[in-house]
Coordinates of C-alpha atoms and ligand atoms in Angstrom, one line a residue:
Chain A
M28 CA 18.7 20.5 104.4
D29 CA 21.1 21.2 101.7
R30 CA 19.2 21.6 98.5
A31 CA 22.0 20.9 96.1
S32 CA 22.8 17.5 97.6
R33 CA 19.2 16.6 97.5
R34 CA 18.9 17.4 93.9
G35 CA 22.1 15.7 92.9
L36 CA 21.6 12.5 94.9
S37 CA 18.3 11.0 94.0
P38 CA 19.2 7.6 92.8
R39 CA 15.6 6.7 92.4
L40 CA 15.1 9.5 89.9
W41 CA 18.2 8.6 88.0
L42 CA 17.5 4.8 87.8
A43 CA 13.9 5.2 86.9
G44 CA 14.5 8.0 84.5
G45 CA 17.5 6.2 83.0
W46 CA 15.5 3.1 82.2
L47 CA 12.6 5.1 80.8
L48 CA 14.9 7.1 78.6
L49 CA 16.7 4.0 77.3
A50 CA 13.4 2.3 76.5
L51 CA 11.9 5.4 75.0
L52 CA 15.0 6.1 72.8
A53 CA 15.1 2.4 71.7
A54 CA 11.4 2.6 70.8
I55 CA 11.8 5.8 68.8
F56 CA 14.8 4.6 66.9
A57 CA 13.6 1.0 66.7
P58 CA 14.4 0.5 63.0
L59 CA 18.0 1.6 63.7
V60 CA 18.7 -0.2 66.9
A61 CA 16.7 -3.4 66.6
P62 CA 19.2 -6.1 65.5
Q63 CA 16.6 -8.0 63.4
D64 CA 13.4 -7.5 61.6
P65 CA 10.8 -8.1 64.3
L66 CA 8.4 -9.8 61.9
A67 CA 10.8 -12.0 60.0
Q68 CA 10.0 -15.6 60.7
D69 CA 12.6 -18.3 60.2
L70 CA 11.7 -21.9 61.2
M71 CA 15.4 -22.7 61.2
L72 CA 15.9 -20.3 64.0
E73 CA 12.9 -21.2 66.2
R74 CA 13.3 -21.1 70.0
L75 CA 16.9 -20.0 70.1
P76 CA 17.9 -19.4 73.7
P77 CA 19.5 -16.1 74.8
L78 CA 23.0 -15.4 73.8
W79 CA 24.7 -16.6 77.0
L80 CA 23.2 -20.1 76.8
D81 CA 24.2 -23.2 74.8
G82 CA 22.8 -23.3 71.3
A83 CA 22.4 -19.5 70.9
E84 CA 23.1 -17.7 67.6
P85 CA 25.0 -14.4 67.5
G86 CA 22.7 -11.4 66.7
Y87 CA 19.8 -12.9 68.6
W88 CA 20.6 -11.4 72.0
L89 CA 17.5 -12.6 73.9
G90 CA 16.8 -15.6 71.7
T91 CA 13.8 -16.2 69.4
D92 CA 10.2 -17.3 69.7
S93 CA 8.5 -20.4 68.3
L94 CA 8.3 -18.8 64.9
G95 CA 12.0 -17.8 64.9
R96 CA 11.4 -14.1 65.4
D97 CA 14.0 -12.2 67.3
L98 CA 12.8 -11.5 70.9
L99 CA 14.8 -8.3 71.5
S100 CA 13.7 -6.7 68.3
R101 CA 10.1 -7.5 69.1
L102 CA 10.4 -6.0 72.5
I103 CA 12.0 -2.8 71.1
F104 CA 9.2 -2.5 68.5
G105 CA 6.6 -3.4 71.1
G106 CA 7.8 -0.4 73.1
R107 CA 6.6 1.9 70.4
I108 CA 3.0 1.0 71.0
A109 CA 3.5 0.8 74.8
F110 CA 4.8 4.4 74.9
I111 CA 2.3 5.8 72.5
V112 CA -0.5 4.4 74.5
A113 CA 1.2 5.5 77.8
F114 CA 1.6 9.1 76.8
A115 CA -1.6 9.6 74.9
A116 CA -3.9 7.8 77.3
A117 CA -2.3 9.3 80.4
I118 CA -2.4 12.8 79.1
A119 CA -6.0 12.5 78.0
A120 CA -7.1 11.0 81.4
C121 CA -5.1 13.7 83.2
L122 CA -6.6 16.6 81.3
V123 CA -10.1 15.5 81.8
G124 CA -9.7 14.2 85.4
S125 CA -7.6 17.1 86.7
T126 CA -9.9 19.7 85.2
L127 CA -13.0 18.2 86.7
G128 CA -11.3 17.5 90.0
L129 CA -10.1 21.1 90.2
I130 CA -13.6 22.4 89.5
A131 CA -15.3 20.0 91.9
G132 CA -12.8 20.7 94.7
Y133 CA -12.5 24.4 94.4
F134 CA -16.1 25.4 93.5
G135 CA -17.8 22.8 95.7
G136 CA -21.5 23.0 95.8
W137 CA -23.6 21.5 93.0
A138 CA -20.6 21.2 90.6
D139 CA -18.9 19.0 93.2
R140 CA -22.0 17.0 93.8
I141 CA -22.5 16.2 90.1
I142 CA -18.9 15.4 89.4
S143 CA -18.4 13.3 92.5
R144 CA -21.6 11.4 91.7
I145 CA -20.3 10.6 88.2
V146 CA -17.0 9.5 89.7
D147 CA -18.8 7.2 92.1
I148 CA -20.7 5.6 89.4
W149 CA -17.6 5.2 87.2
M150 CA -15.7 3.6 90.0
A151 CA -18.4 1.0 90.5
F152 CA -17.2 -0.8 87.3
P153 CA -14.2 -3.2 87.7
P154 CA -11.6 -1.4 85.5
V155 CA -10.2 -4.3 83.5
L156 CA -13.7 -5.6 82.7
F157 CA -14.7 -2.0 81.8
A158 CA -11.7 -1.7 79.5
I159 CA -12.5 -5.0 77.7
L160 CA -16.1 -3.9 77.4
L161 CA -15.2 -0.5 76.0
V162 CA -12.7 -2.0 73.4
A163 CA -15.4 -4.5 72.4
V164 CA -17.7 -1.5 71.8
L165 CA -15.2 0.9 70.3
G166 CA -13.5 -1.8 68.2
T167 CA -9.9 -2.8 68.5
G168 CA -7.1 -0.5 67.3
L169 CA -4.7 1.9 68.8
S170 CA -7.0 4.8 69.2
S171 CA -9.8 2.9 70.9
V172 CA -7.3 1.4 73.3
I173 CA -6.1 4.9 74.2
L174 CA -9.7 6.2 74.4
A175 CA -10.7 3.2 76.6
I176 CA -7.9 3.8 79.1
A177 CA -8.6 7.5 79.3
I178 CA -12.3 6.9 79.7
I179 CA -11.7 4.6 82.6
D180 CA -8.9 6.3 84.4
W181 CA -9.7 10.0 84.5
T182 CA -11.4 9.3 87.8
R183 CA -8.0 8.6 89.4
F184 CA -7.0 12.2 88.7
C185 CA -10.4 13.6 89.5
R186 CA -10.5 12.1 93.0
V187 CA -7.0 13.1 94.1
I188 CA -7.1 16.5 92.6
R189 CA -10.6 17.2 94.0
A190 CA -9.4 16.4 97.5
E191 CA -6.3 18.6 97.2
A192 CA -8.1 21.5 95.6
M193 CA -10.7 21.3 98.4
G194 CA -8.0 21.6 101.0
Q195 CA -6.4 24.4 99.1
S196 CA -9.7 26.3 98.8
R197 CA -9.9 26.6 102.6
M198 CA -6.5 28.2 102.9
D199 CA -6.1 31.7 104.0
Y200 CA -4.2 32.7 100.9
V201 CA -7.2 31.9 98.8
E202 CA -9.2 34.2 101.1
N203 CA -6.5 36.8 100.8
A204 CA -6.8 36.6 97.0
R205 CA -10.6 37.1 97.3
I206 CA -10.1 40.2 99.5
A207 CA -7.6 41.5 96.9
G208 CA -10.4 41.3 94.3
Y209 CA -9.5 38.2 92.3
G210 CA -12.3 36.3 90.7
R211 CA -13.0 32.6 91.3
I212 CA -11.5 31.3 88.1
G213 CA -8.4 33.5 88.5
I214 CA -7.9 32.2 92.0
M215 CA -8.4 28.6 90.9
L216 CA -5.7 29.0 88.3
R217 CA -3.3 31.2 90.2
E218 CA -3.5 30.1 93.8
V219 CA -4.9 26.6 93.7
L220 CA -3.5 25.0 90.5
P221 CA 0.2 25.6 91.3
N222 CA -0.2 23.7 94.5
V223 CA -1.7 20.6 92.9
V224 CA 0.7 20.4 90.1
P225 CA 3.1 18.2 92.0
S226 CA 0.3 15.6 92.5
I227 CA -0.7 15.9 88.9
V228 CA 2.8 15.2 87.7
A229 CA 3.1 12.2 90.0
L230 CA -0.2 10.8 89.0
L231 CA 0.5 11.4 85.3
S232 CA 3.7 9.3 85.5
L233 CA 1.9 6.6 87.5
E234 CA -0.9 6.6 85.0
M235 CA 1.6 6.1 82.2
G236 CA 2.7 2.9 83.9
I237 CA -0.9 1.8 84.4
A238 CA -1.7 2.5 80.8
V239 CA 1.3 0.3 79.8
I240 CA -0.2 -2.5 81.9
V241 CA -3.7 -2.1 80.6
E242 CA -2.5 -2.1 77.1
A243 CA -0.5 -5.3 77.8
I244 CA -3.6 -6.9 79.3
L245 CA -5.7 -5.9 76.3
S246 CA -3.0 -7.3 74.0
F247 CA -2.8 -10.4 76.1
V248 CA -6.5 -11.1 75.6
N249 CA -6.1 -10.2 72.0
L250 CA -8.2 -7.1 72.1
S251 CA -5.6 -4.4 71.5
I252 CA -4.0 -3.6 68.2
S253 CA -5.2 -6.0 65.5
T254 CA -2.2 -5.6 63.3
D255 CA 0.9 -7.8 63.3
D256 CA 2.9 -5.2 65.1
P257 CA 4.4 -6.7 68.2
T258 CA 3.1 -5.6 71.6
W259 CA 4.5 -6.5 75.0
G260 CA 1.2 -8.0 76.0
G261 CA 1.0 -10.0 72.8
I262 CA 4.5 -11.3 73.3
I263 CA 3.7 -12.4 76.9
A264 CA 0.6 -14.2 75.6
E265 CA 2.7 -16.1 73.1
G266 CA 5.4 -16.7 75.7
R267 CA 2.9 -18.3 78.0
L268 CA 2.1 -21.0 75.4
S269 CA 5.8 -22.0 75.1
I270 CA 6.9 -21.6 78.7
H271 CA 8.2 -25.1 78.8
Q272 CA 10.2 -25.0 75.6
A273 CA 11.3 -21.3 75.7
W274 CA 10.9 -19.6 79.0
W275 CA 12.7 -16.5 77.8
V276 CA 9.8 -15.6 75.5
L277 CA 7.7 -15.1 78.7
V278 CA 10.3 -13.9 81.2
F279 CA 12.0 -11.0 79.2
P280 CA 8.8 -9.2 78.2
L281 CA 7.6 -9.6 81.8
I282 CA 10.8 -8.0 83.1
T283 CA 10.6 -5.2 80.5
L284 CA 7.0 -4.5 81.5
I285 CA 7.6 -4.6 85.2
L286 CA 10.7 -2.4 85.0
T287 CA 8.8 0.1 82.9
V288 CA 5.8 0.3 85.1
L289 CA 7.9 0.6 88.3
S290 CA 10.0 3.2 86.7
F291 CA 7.0 5.3 85.8
S292 CA 5.7 5.3 89.3
Q293 CA 9.0 5.9 90.9
F294 CA 9.8 8.7 88.5
G295 CA 6.5 10.3 89.3
E296 CA 7.2 10.2 93.0
A297 CA 10.7 11.6 92.6
L298 CA 9.4 14.4 90.3
K299 CA 6.7 15.2 92.9
A300 CA 9.3 15.6 95.6
R301 CA 11.2 17.9 93.3
F302 CA 8.2 20.0 92.3
D303 CA 7.0 20.4 95.8
P304 CA 8.2 23.7 97.1
V305 CA 8.0 22.6 100.7
L306 CA 10.0 19.5 100.2
R307 CA 12.3 21.0 97.6
Chain B
M7 CA -16.6 63.2 108.2
S8 CA -18.0 59.7 108.0
A9 CA -16.5 56.8 110.0
C10 CA -14.0 54.6 108.2
L11 CA -16.1 51.6 109.2
D12 CA -19.6 51.6 110.6
I13 CA -21.3 48.4 111.5
A14 CA -24.9 48.7 112.6
N15 CA -27.0 45.9 114.1
L16 CA -25.2 43.1 112.2
S17 CA -26.7 39.7 112.8
A18 CA -25.5 36.5 111.1
V19 CA -26.9 33.0 111.4
L20 CA -25.7 29.4 110.7
P21 CA -27.8 27.0 108.7
N22 CA -29.3 25.6 111.9
G23 CA -30.6 29.0 112.8
Q24 CA -28.0 29.6 115.5
R25 CA -26.9 33.2 115.7
V26 CA -23.1 33.8 115.5
L27 CA -23.4 37.6 115.5
R28 CA -26.1 39.2 117.6
S29 CA -26.9 42.8 116.5
V30 CA -23.3 43.9 116.5
S31 CA -22.7 47.6 116.2
L32 CA -19.3 49.1 116.1
S33 CA -17.4 51.8 114.3
V34 CA -13.8 52.6 113.5
Q35 CA -12.9 56.2 112.9
P36 CA -10.3 57.2 110.3
G37 CA -6.8 56.5 111.7
E38 CA -8.1 54.9 114.9
V39 CA -7.3 51.5 116.3
R40 CA -10.3 49.7 117.7
A41 CA -9.7 46.5 119.6
L42 CA -12.2 43.7 119.4
V43 CA -11.7 41.5 122.4
G44 CA -13.4 38.3 123.5
E45 CA -12.6 34.7 124.2
S46 CA -12.2 32.1 121.5
G47 CA -15.4 31.4 119.6
A48 CA -16.9 34.8 120.5
G49 CA -17.2 35.7 116.8
K50 CA -14.3 38.1 116.4
T51 CA -13.0 36.5 113.2
M52 CA -16.6 36.4 111.8
I53 CA -16.9 40.2 112.2
G54 CA -13.6 40.6 110.4
K55 CA -14.7 38.3 107.6
A56 CA -18.0 40.0 107.2
V57 CA -16.3 43.3 106.7
L58 CA -13.9 41.9 104.2
G59 CA -16.7 40.1 102.4
V60 CA -15.3 36.6 102.9
L61 CA -17.7 35.0 105.3
P62 CA -18.0 31.2 104.9
S63 CA -20.8 30.2 102.6
S64 CA -22.7 28.6 105.5
V65 CA -22.9 31.9 107.4
R66 CA -25.7 34.2 106.3
I67 CA -26.1 37.8 107.2
V68 CA -29.8 38.3 108.2
E69 CA -29.8 42.0 109.2
G70 CA -27.7 45.1 109.7
D71 CA -25.6 47.4 107.6
M72 CA -21.9 47.8 107.0
L73 CA -20.6 51.1 105.7
L74 CA -17.1 51.4 104.5
E75 CA -16.2 55.1 104.3
G76 CA -19.9 55.8 104.0
E77 CA -20.5 53.3 101.2
D78 CA -23.1 50.8 102.1
L79 CA -21.5 47.4 101.3
G80 CA -24.9 45.7 101.3
R81 CA -26.2 47.8 98.4
L82 CA -23.3 47.4 96.1
Q83 CA -23.2 44.8 93.3
P84 CA -20.9 41.9 94.1
K85 CA -18.3 43.1 91.6
A86 CA -18.3 46.7 92.8
R87 CA -18.2 45.5 96.4
R88 CA -15.1 43.3 95.7
T89 CA -13.4 46.2 94.1
L90 CA -14.2 48.6 96.9
I91 CA -13.1 46.2 99.6
G92 CA -10.0 45.2 97.6
A93 CA -8.9 48.8 97.2
R94 CA -9.7 50.1 100.7
T95 CA -9.1 47.3 103.1
A96 CA -6.4 44.7 103.9
L97 CA -6.0 41.8 106.3
I98 CA -3.2 40.9 108.6
P99 CA -4.0 37.3 109.3
Q100 CA -3.6 35.1 112.3
D101 CA -1.5 32.4 110.8
P102 CA 1.3 33.8 108.5
L103 CA 2.1 30.4 107.2
T104 CA -1.3 29.6 105.6
A105 CA -1.8 33.1 104.5
L106 CA 1.0 32.8 101.9
N107 CA 0.8 30.5 99.0
P108 CA 3.5 27.8 99.5
S109 CA 4.1 27.4 95.8
R110 CA 4.6 31.0 94.8
R111 CA 7.5 33.3 95.6
I112 CA 7.1 36.1 98.1
G113 CA 7.7 38.9 95.5
P114 CA 4.8 38.2 93.1
Q115 CA 2.5 37.4 96.0
M116 CA 3.2 40.9 97.4
T117 CA 3.0 42.8 94.1
D118 CA 0.1 41.1 92.3
R119 CA -2.5 42.9 94.4
L120 CA -1.0 46.3 93.7
V121 CA -1.0 45.5 90.0
R122 CA -4.5 44.0 90.1
I123 CA -6.4 46.4 92.3
L124 CA -4.6 49.7 91.8
G125 CA -3.5 49.0 88.2
W126 CA 0.1 49.9 88.9
S127 CA 2.9 48.8 86.6
G128 CA 5.0 45.9 87.8
E129 CA 8.0 48.2 88.3
K130 CA 6.1 50.7 90.5
A131 CA 4.6 47.9 92.6
D132 CA 8.1 46.4 93.0
M133 CA 9.5 49.7 94.2
R134 CA 6.6 50.2 96.6
I135 CA 7.0 46.7 98.1
R136 CA 10.7 47.3 98.7
Q137 CA 9.9 50.5 100.4
L138 CA 7.5 48.7 102.7
L139 CA 9.9 45.8 103.3
D140 CA 12.3 48.5 104.6
E141 CA 9.6 49.9 106.8
V142 CA 9.1 46.5 108.4
Q143 CA 12.8 46.3 108.9
I144 CA 13.6 43.5 106.5
R145 CA 17.2 44.2 105.6
D146 CA 17.7 41.7 102.7
P147 CA 14.7 42.3 100.5
E148 CA 16.4 40.7 97.6
R149 CA 16.5 37.3 99.3
V150 CA 13.1 37.6 100.8
L151 CA 11.4 38.5 97.6
K152 CA 12.9 35.5 95.9
S153 CA 12.0 33.1 98.7
Y154 CA 9.2 30.7 99.1
P155 CA 7.2 31.2 102.3
H156 CA 8.5 28.1 104.0
E157 CA 12.1 29.4 103.7
L158 CA 11.2 32.3 106.0
S159 CA 10.7 32.2 109.8
G160 CA 7.2 32.9 111.2
G161 CA 8.2 36.4 112.3
M162 CA 9.6 37.2 108.8
R163 CA 6.4 35.9 107.2
Q164 CA 4.3 38.1 109.4
R165 CA 6.5 41.1 108.5
V166 CA 6.0 40.3 104.9
L167 CA 2.2 40.2 105.4
I168 CA 2.3 43.4 107.3
A169 CA 4.2 45.1 104.5
A170 CA 1.8 43.7 102.0
A171 CA -1.2 44.9 104.0
F172 CA 0.1 48.5 104.2
A173 CA 1.5 48.6 100.7
A174 CA -1.8 49.4 98.9
E175 CA -2.4 52.2 101.5
P176 CA -5.8 50.8 102.6
R177 CA -8.0 52.9 104.8
L178 CA -8.9 50.0 107.1
I179 CA -6.8 47.0 108.1
V180 CA -8.4 44.0 109.8
A181 CA -5.7 42.5 112.0
D182 CA -7.0 39.1 113.2
E183 CA -4.9 38.1 116.2
P184 CA -1.7 38.9 114.2
T185 CA 0.7 37.8 117.0
T186 CA -1.1 34.7 118.3
A187 CA 0.7 32.2 116.1
L188 CA 4.2 33.7 116.8
D189 CA 6.9 33.0 119.4
V190 CA 6.5 35.1 122.5
T191 CA 9.8 36.8 121.8
V192 CA 8.7 37.9 118.3
Q193 CA 5.2 38.9 119.4
K194 CA 6.3 42.2 121.0
Q195 CA 8.4 43.2 118.0
I196 CA 5.5 42.5 115.6
L197 CA 3.1 44.4 117.8
R198 CA 5.4 47.4 117.9
L199 CA 5.8 47.2 114.2
I200 CA 2.1 47.3 113.5
A201 CA 1.7 50.2 115.9
A202 CA 4.5 52.1 114.2
L203 CA 3.2 51.6 110.7
Q204 CA -0.3 52.4 111.8
R205 CA 0.8 55.8 113.2
E206 CA 3.0 56.5 110.2
H207 CA 0.3 55.7 107.6
G208 CA -2.7 56.8 109.6
T209 CA -4.5 53.6 108.8
A210 CA -7.6 52.6 110.8
I211 CA -7.3 49.1 112.3
L212 CA -9.9 46.7 113.6
F213 CA -7.6 44.8 115.9
V214 CA -8.9 41.4 116.9
T215 CA -7.4 39.8 120.0
H216 CA -8.3 37.8 123.0
D217 CA -5.5 39.4 125.0
L218 CA -6.4 42.4 127.0
G219 CA -2.7 43.1 127.6
V220 CA -2.3 43.7 123.9
V221 CA -5.4 45.9 123.8
A222 CA -3.9 48.3 126.4
K223 CA -0.8 48.7 124.2
I224 CA -2.3 49.4 120.8
S225 CA -5.8 50.6 120.8
Q226 CA -7.8 53.8 121.6
K227 CA -11.2 52.1 121.5
V228 CA -12.4 48.7 122.7
S229 CA -15.4 46.6 122.0
V230 CA -15.8 43.5 124.2
L231 CA -17.5 40.6 122.5
Y232 CA -19.2 37.7 124.1
A233 CA -21.1 35.0 122.1
G234 CA -21.4 37.3 119.1
K235 CA -22.8 40.2 121.2
V236 CA -21.0 43.4 122.0
V237 CA -21.4 43.6 125.8
E238 CA -19.3 46.7 126.3
E239 CA -17.6 49.4 124.3
A240 CA -15.5 52.2 125.6
D241 CA -12.3 54.2 125.3
A242 CA -9.4 52.0 126.1
A243 CA -8.3 54.1 129.0
A244 CA -11.8 54.3 130.5
L245 CA -12.3 50.6 130.1
F246 CA -9.2 49.7 132.0
A247 CA -9.9 52.3 134.7
A248 CA -13.5 51.3 135.2
P249 CA -14.9 48.4 133.4
Q250 CA -18.7 48.6 133.4
H251 CA -19.9 45.1 132.4
P252 CA -19.4 42.2 134.8
Y253 CA -18.0 40.1 131.9
T254 CA -15.3 42.7 131.1
R255 CA -14.3 42.8 134.8
A256 CA -14.2 39.0 134.9
L257 CA -12.1 39.0 131.7
M258 CA -9.6 41.5 133.2
A259 CA -9.3 39.4 136.4
A260 CA -8.5 36.4 134.1
T261 CA -5.7 38.3 132.3
P262 CA -2.1 38.0 133.6
R263 CA -0.3 41.2 134.3
Y264 CA 3.3 41.7 133.4
T265 CA 3.9 43.6 136.6
D266 CA 2.8 40.7 138.7
P267 CA 2.8 37.5 136.7
F268 CA 2.3 35.3 139.7
A269 CA -0.8 37.0 141.0
S270 CA -3.6 34.5 141.2
L271 CA -5.7 34.4 138.1
K272 CA -9.4 33.9 138.4
P273 CA -11.2 32.0 135.8
V274 CA -14.2 33.9 134.4
D275 CA -16.8 33.7 137.1
E276 CA -19.6 31.2 136.7
A277 CA -22.2 33.5 137.9
V278 CA -21.2 36.2 135.4
L279 CA -21.4 33.6 132.6
A280 CA -24.8 32.4 133.8
G281 CA -26.1 36.0 133.9
L282 CA -24.7 36.6 130.3
A283 CA -26.4 33.4 129.0
A284 CA -29.7 34.6 130.4
E285 CA -29.2 38.0 128.9
I286 CA -28.4 36.6 125.5
A287 CA -31.3 34.1 125.6
A288 CA -33.7 36.9 126.4
A289 CA -32.3 39.0 123.6
D290 CA -32.5 36.1 121.1
L291 CA -36.1 35.6 122.0
A292 CA -36.9 39.2 121.5
W293 CA -35.0 39.2 118.3
R294 CA -36.8 36.1 116.9
R295 CA -40.3 37.5 117.4
P296 CA -40.2 40.2 114.8
H297 CA -38.1 38.0 112.5
G298 CA -40.5 35.0 112.7
Ligands
LIG20 N1 -16.9 28.0 108.8 C1 -17.7 28.1 109.8 N2 -19.0 27.7 109.6 C2 -19.9 27.7 110.6 N3 -19.6 28.2 111.8 C3 -18.4 28.6 112.1 C4 -17.4 28.6 111.1 N4 -16.2 29.1 111.6 C5 -16.5 29.4 112.9 N5 -17.8 29.1 113.2 C6 -18.5 29.4 114.5 O1 -18.7 30.7 114.6 C7 -18.5 31.2 115.9 C8 -17.5 32.3 116.0 O2 -16.2 31.9 115.5 P1 -15.0 32.9 115.3 O3 -15.5 34.1 114.7 O4 -14.0 32.1 114.6 O5 -14.6 33.1 116.8 P2 -13.3 33.9 117.3 O6 -12.5 34.4 116.2 O7 -13.8 34.9 118.2 O8 -12.5 32.9 118.1 C9 -18.0 30.0 116.7 O9 -19.1 29.5 117.5 C10 -17.6 29.0 115.6 O10 -17.9 27.7 116.1
LIG21 MG1 -10.6 34.0 115.5

């Protein structure tokens, strides 16, 4: 198959990557791009509908909530927390999980038995309950949300990377490297790791999406960030209360959330295909 | 002058106590090709792995010695053993696809061993590899060195592995059924190539195969293996002229001849196998007694 055309024509990669880039840039430059102050309440402007409906006000693109705050601006600012949590939690979970998975899968033996046992115990907890419990223990706040997600989800990386590393360790090129005098750790980093990188990348992106959801769930049950800063989950929780008067306060954050989560997983898959030397 | 490889009374067992190698003795003289023949599961690969120090962790050597150019591998510290094996031996594997790392380019995969074991500079290693690629008749080394393994055909990959095996000038190469995974049309070329490089470099080869036709073409000495036991060993010419062991005779009757491909092939005779089984059971019993 022609490589160039494959690289050029991956609509999945472009759509998903495009949305993520747009949302990320908006979040980074939120003070510049948000049309309104996300915290400014104005009872005169409460429950304004989106711009294309009757009764809308210019400047309030997606309408306002029951306190008169601009929905679009709140979504843009909410993206900041979503992305910080996504990146920090996913990277932390990835570092811990991939390292342990690589060690368990490649070294096998007692290292594998211990690590696999811990993973089994971990997986016995329902994740959302686990998260709520952890945040209750760690206290609310950005860093404990990040920590909670990393603590729960490293097992996802560990399981997948362990299985892949185990398959790799049986390959003849690993044996060849041993004959050539390479040490165990050298082989793990040189021969095994490059072959699991595509999976790590895909999982990392997927995990970012999951972190966004978990953060939203925690905000939804009011366990996330205890400041007034808007979060997607928090906005959804508010929107749920006024669904009959102002459906847009629920619908737009839901769409934003779903698009972001889907984009992360699709982006990860597309990246994996691109990193994979055999598919490339 | 000591043998290039000398294996004496090597026995290996699985965790369940089953013997996979039964007091195997064989030697390979410098510059000589010794074929190791036997049907699938006979333990040919195990012997190769034992020599190269990469036996699966479940297989345990319980007795015997392996001398590589007079050095007793069993007495060396693991690190010294690795270095010795790495410097003096190489493997031409059965499956050229899984023997190359799919996520690394061919070039560094071929050179890193020269750099690592022989301490060569990257430049020197690169030149050496190009020289060897020329010897294995690869005409576009530039493209091959930059390729990933899956971008090459099976025959090309095996050429690359042959070049890599000879590049470090090992004294001994273990070739484990190096043509089995290839197309029939390519098999002959690869076999000729190995034979040519072997003569050129004077490398001793332990040539593992289940194909007596191949044995006749490439080797001077033959060991016939059955169920982990060497049942016959001889000069190749003598073996083909007058096989001594009934199993060897049966194996020959079961091998197609190029001169007469439609001659009826006999499966290995039941009576011969039964006799062998009894022989091995008796030997195992005798072996167990002194070993508890
Ligand atoms: N990793 C392993 N662990 C345990 N037993 C093995 C392993 N690999 C092969 N064996 C067994 O060892 C015996 C010899 O196998 P092998 O050396 O691969 O045979 P050959 O190369 O002659 O076909 C067989 O009975 C096989 O079932
Ligand atoms: Mg074999």
